[in-house]
N, CA and C atoms as an extended XYZ file, in Angstrom:
324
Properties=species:S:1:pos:R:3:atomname:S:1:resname:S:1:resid:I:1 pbc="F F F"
N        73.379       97.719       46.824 N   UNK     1
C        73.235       96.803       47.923 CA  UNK     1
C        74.557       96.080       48.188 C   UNK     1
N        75.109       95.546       47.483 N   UNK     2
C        76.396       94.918       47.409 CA  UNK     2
C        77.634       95.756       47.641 C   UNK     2
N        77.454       97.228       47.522 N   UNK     3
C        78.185       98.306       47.551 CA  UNK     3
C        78.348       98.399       48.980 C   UNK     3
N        77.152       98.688       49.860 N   UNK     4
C        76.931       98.827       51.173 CA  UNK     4
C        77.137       97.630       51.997 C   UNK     4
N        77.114       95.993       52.004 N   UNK     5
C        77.155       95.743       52.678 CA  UNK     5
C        79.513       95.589       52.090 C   UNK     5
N        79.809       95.471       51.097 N   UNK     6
C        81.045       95.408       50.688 CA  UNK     6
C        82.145       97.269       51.838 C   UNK     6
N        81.410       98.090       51.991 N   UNK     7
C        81.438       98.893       52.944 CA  UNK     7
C        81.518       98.455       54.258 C   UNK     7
N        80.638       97.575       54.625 N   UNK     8
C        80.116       97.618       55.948 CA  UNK     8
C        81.566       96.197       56.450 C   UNK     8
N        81.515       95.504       55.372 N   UNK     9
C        82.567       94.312       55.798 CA  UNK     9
C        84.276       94.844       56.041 C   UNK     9
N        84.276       95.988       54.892 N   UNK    10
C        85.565       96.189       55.052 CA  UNK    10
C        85.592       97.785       56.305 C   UNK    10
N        84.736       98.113       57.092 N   UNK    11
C        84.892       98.861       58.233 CA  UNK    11
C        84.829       97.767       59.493 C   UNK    11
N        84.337       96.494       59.386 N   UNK    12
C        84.572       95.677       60.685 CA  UNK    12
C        86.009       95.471       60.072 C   UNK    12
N        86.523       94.867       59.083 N   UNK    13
C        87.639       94.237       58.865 CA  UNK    13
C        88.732       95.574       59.309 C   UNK    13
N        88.441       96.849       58.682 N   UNK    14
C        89.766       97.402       59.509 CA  UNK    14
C        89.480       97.712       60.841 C   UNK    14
N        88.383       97.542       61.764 N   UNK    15
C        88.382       98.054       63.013 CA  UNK    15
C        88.832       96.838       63.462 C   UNK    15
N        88.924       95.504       63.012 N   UNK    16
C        89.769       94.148       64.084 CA  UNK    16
C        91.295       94.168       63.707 C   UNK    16
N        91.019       95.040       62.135 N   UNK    17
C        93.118       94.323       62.208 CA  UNK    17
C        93.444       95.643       62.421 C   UNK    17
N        92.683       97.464       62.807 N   UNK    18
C        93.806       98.380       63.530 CA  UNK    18
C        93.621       97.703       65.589 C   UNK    18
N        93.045       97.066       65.574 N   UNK    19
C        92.802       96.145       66.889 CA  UNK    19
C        94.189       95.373       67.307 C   UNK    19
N        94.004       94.400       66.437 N   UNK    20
C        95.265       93.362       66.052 CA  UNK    20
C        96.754       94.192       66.469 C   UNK    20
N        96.339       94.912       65.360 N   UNK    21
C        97.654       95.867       65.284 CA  UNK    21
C        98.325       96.839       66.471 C   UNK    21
N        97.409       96.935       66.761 N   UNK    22
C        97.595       97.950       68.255 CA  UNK    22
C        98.197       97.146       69.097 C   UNK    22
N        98.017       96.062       69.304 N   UNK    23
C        98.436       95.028       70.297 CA  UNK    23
C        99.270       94.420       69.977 C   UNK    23
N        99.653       94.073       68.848 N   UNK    24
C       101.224       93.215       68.485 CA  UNK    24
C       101.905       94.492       69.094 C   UNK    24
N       101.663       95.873       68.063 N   UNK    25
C       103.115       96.846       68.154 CA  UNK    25
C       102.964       97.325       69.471 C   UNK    25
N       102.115       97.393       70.667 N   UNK    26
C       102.199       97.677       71.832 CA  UNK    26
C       103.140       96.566       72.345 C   UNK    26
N       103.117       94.951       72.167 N   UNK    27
C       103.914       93.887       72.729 CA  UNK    27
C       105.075       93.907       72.093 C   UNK    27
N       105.506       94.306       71.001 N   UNK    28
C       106.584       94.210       70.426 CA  UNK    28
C       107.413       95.513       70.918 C   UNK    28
N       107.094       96.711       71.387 N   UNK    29
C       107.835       97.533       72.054 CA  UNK    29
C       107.945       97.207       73.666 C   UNK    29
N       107.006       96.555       74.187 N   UNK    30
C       107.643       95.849       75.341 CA  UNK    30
C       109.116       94.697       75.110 C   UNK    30
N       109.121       94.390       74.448 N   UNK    31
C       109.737       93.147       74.152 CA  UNK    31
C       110.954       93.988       73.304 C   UNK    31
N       111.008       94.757       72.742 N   UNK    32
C       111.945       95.752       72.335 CA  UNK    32
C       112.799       96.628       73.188 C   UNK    32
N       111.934       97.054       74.197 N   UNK    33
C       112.693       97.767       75.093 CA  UNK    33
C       113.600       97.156       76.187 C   UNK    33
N       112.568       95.587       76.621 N   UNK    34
C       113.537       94.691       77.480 CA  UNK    34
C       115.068       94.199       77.238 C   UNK    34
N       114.810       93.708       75.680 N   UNK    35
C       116.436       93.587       74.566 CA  UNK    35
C       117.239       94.562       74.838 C   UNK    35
N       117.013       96.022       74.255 N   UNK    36
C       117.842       96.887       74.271 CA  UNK    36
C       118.256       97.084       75.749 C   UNK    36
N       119.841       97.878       75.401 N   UNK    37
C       120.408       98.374       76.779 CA  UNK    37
C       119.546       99.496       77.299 C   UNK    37
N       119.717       99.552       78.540 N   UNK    38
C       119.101      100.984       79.377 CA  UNK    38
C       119.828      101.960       78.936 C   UNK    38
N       118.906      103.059       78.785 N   UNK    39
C       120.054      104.648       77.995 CA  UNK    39
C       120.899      105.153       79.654 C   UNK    39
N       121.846      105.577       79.683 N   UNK    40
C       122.311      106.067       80.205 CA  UNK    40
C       122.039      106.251       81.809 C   UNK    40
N       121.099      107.650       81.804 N   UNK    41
C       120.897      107.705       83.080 CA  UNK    41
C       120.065      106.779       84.075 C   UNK    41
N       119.143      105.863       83.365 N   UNK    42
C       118.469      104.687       84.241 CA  UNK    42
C       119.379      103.528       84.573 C   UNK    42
N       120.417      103.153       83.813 N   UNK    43
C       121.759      102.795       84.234 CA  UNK    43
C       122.471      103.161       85.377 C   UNK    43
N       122.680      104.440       85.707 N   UNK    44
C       123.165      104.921       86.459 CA  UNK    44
C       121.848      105.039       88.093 C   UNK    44
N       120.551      105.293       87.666 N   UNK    45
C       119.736      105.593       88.612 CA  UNK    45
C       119.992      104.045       89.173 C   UNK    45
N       119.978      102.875       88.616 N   UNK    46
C       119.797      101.451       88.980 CA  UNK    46
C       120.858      101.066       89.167 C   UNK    46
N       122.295      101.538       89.069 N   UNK    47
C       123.324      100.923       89.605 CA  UNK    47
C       122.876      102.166       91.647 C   UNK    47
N       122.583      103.186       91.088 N   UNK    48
C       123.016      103.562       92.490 CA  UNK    48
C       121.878      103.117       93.781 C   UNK    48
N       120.767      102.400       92.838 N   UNK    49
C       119.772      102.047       93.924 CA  UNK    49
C       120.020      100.375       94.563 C   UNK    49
N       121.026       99.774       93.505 N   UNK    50
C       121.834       98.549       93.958 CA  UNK    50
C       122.806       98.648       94.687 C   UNK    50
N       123.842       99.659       94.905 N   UNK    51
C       124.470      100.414       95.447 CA  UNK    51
C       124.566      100.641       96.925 C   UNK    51
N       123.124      101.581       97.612 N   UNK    52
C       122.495      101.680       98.373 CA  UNK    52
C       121.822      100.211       99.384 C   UNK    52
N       121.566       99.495       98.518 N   UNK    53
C       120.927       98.337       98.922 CA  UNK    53
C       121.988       97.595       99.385 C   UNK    53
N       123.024       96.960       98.765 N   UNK    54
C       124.036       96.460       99.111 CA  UNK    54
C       124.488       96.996      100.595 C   UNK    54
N       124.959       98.464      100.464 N   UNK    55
C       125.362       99.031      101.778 CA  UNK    55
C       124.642       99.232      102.799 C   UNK    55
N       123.015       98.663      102.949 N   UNK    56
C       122.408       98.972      103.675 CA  UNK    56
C       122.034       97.721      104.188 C   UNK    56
N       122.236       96.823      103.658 N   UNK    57
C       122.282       95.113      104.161 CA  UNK    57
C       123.559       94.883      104.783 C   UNK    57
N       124.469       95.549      104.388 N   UNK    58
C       126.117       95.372      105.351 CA  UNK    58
C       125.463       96.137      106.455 C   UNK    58
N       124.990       96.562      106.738 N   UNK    59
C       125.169       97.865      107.915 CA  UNK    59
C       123.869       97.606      108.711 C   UNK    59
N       122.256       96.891      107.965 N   UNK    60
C       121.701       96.988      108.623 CA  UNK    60
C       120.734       97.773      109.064 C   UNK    60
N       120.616       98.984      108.495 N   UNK    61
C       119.734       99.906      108.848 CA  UNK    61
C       120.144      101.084      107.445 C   UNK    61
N       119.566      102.330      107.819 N   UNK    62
C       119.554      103.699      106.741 CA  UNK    62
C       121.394      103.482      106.726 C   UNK    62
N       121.985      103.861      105.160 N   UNK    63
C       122.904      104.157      105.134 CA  UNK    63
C       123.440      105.763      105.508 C   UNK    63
N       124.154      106.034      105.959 N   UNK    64
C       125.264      107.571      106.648 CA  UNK    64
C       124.108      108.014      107.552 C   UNK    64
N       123.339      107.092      108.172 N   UNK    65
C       123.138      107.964      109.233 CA  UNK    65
C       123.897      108.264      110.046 C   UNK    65
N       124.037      109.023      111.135 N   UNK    66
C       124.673      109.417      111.625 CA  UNK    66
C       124.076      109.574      113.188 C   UNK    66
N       124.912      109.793      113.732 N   UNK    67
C       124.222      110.009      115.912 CA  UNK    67
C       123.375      110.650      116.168 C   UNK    67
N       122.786      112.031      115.256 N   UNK    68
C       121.522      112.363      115.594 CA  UNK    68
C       120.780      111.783      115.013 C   UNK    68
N       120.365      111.467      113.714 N   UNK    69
C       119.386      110.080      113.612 CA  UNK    69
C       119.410      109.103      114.405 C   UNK    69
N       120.163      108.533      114.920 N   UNK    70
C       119.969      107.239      116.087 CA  UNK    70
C       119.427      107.871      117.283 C   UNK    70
N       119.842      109.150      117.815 N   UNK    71
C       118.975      110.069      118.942 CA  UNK    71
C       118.042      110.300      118.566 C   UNK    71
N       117.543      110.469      117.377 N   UNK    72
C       116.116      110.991      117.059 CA  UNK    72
C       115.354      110.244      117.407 C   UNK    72
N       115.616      108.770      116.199 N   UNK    73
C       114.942      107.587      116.353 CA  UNK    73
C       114.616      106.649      118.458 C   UNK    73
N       115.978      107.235      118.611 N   UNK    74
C       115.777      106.667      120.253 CA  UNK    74
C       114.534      107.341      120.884 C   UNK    74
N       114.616      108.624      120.825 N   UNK    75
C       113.725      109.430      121.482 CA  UNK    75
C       112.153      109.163      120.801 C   UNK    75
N       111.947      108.574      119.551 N   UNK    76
C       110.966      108.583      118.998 CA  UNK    76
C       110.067      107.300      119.806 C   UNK    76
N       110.843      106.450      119.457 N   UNK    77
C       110.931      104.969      119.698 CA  UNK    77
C       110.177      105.193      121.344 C   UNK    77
N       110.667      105.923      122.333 N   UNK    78
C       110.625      106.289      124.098 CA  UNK    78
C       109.321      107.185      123.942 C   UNK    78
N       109.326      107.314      123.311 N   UNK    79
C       108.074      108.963      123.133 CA  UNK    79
C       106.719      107.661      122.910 C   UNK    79
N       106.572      106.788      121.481 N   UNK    80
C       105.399      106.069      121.535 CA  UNK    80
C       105.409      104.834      122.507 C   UNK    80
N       106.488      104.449      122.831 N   UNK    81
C       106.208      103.552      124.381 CA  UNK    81
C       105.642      104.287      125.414 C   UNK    81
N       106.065      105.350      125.717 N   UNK    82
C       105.250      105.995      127.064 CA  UNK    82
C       104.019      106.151      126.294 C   UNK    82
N       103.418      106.422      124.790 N   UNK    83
C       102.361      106.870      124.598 CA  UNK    83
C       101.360      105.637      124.988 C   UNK    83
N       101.939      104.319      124.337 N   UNK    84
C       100.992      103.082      124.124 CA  UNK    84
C       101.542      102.542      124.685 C   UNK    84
N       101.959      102.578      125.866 N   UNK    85
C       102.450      101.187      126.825 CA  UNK    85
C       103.487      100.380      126.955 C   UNK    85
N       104.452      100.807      126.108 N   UNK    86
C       105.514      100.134      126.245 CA  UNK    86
C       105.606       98.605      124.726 C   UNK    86
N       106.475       98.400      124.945 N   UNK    87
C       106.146       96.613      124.445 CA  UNK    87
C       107.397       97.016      123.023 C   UNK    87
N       107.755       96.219      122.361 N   UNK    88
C       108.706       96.011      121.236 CA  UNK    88
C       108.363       96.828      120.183 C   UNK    88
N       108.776       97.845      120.009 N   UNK    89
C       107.675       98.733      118.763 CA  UNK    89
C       108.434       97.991      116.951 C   UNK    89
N       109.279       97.307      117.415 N   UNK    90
C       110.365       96.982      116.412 CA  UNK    90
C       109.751       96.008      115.373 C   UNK    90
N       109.065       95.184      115.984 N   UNK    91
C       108.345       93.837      115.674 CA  UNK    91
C       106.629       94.236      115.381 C   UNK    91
N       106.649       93.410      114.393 N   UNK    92
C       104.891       93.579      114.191 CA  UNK    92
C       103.954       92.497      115.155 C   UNK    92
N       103.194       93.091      115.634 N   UNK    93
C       102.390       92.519      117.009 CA  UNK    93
C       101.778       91.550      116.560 C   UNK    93
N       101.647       90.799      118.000 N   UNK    94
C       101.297       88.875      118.103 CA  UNK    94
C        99.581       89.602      118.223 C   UNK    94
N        98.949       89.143      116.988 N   UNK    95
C        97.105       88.778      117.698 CA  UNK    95
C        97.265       87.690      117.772 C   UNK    95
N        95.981       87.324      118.601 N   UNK    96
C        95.596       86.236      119.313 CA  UNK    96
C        93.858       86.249      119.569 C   UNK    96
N        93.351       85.920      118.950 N   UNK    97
C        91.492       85.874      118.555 CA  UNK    97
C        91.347       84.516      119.479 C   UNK    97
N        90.272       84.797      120.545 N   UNK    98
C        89.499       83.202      121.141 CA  UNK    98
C        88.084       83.724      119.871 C   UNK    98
N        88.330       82.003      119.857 N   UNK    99
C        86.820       81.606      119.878 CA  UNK    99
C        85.415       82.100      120.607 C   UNK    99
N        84.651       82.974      120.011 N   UNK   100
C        83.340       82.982      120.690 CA  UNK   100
C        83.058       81.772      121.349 C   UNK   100
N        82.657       81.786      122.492 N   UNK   101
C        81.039       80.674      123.005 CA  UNK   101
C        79.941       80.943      122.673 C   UNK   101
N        78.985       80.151      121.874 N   UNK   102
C        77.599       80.838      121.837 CA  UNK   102
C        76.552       79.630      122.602 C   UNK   102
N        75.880       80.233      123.201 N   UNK   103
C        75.038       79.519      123.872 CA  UNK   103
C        73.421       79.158      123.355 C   UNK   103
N        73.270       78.197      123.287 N   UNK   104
C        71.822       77.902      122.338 CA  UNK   104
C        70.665       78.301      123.062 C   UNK   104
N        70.006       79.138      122.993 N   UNK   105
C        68.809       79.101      123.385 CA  UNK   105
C        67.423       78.189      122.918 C   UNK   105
N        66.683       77.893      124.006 N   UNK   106
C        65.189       77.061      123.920 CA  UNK   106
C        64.459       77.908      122.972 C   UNK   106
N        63.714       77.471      122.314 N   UNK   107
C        62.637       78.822      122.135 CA  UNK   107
C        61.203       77.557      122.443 C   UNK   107
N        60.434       78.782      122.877 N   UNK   108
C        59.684       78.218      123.763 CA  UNK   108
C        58.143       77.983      122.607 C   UNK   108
């Protein structure tokens, strides 16, 4: 009797501390990997996506595009105005919701 429940205590006890455990060494390799330097090529992937960004805030739009992308985009831009009417396709559109009126009815 003492055998079995001395069993039964030490299978909860290792199912909370491989629990425990799972979760420190899961947080401690977060917290490990943030410390350490980036290996190599994610270094390089993240300098060139800072890179890009930089040159695309000087400029304003896609970097090296070039005159047929701006013709494309023109013609695109002319193509869904004649489709939907025209209006600023550039800008995200003004709603404007009224208020219902509801009118009370008698009941008789």
């Amino acid at each position: 009797m003492i055998l079995q429940q001395l069993f039964k205590f030490s299978s909860i006890f290792h199912s909370a501390l491989s629990i425990h455990l799972r979760r420190n060494i899961g947080f401690s390799a977060i917290v490990f990997n943030k410390a350490k330097e980036l290996d190599p090529v994610q270094k390089l992937f993240l300098d060139k996506i800072r890179d890009y960004n930089t040159k695309s805030q000087k400029i304003g739009g896609p970097v090296d595009a070039g005159p047929e992308y701006e013709k494309n985009l023109s013609e695109q831009i002319t193509r869904l105005q004649r489709l939907y009417g025209g209006g600023d396709l550039t800008k995200f559109p003004d709603f404007k919701f009224e208020e219902p009126t509801f009118e009370e009815l008698k009941q008789k």
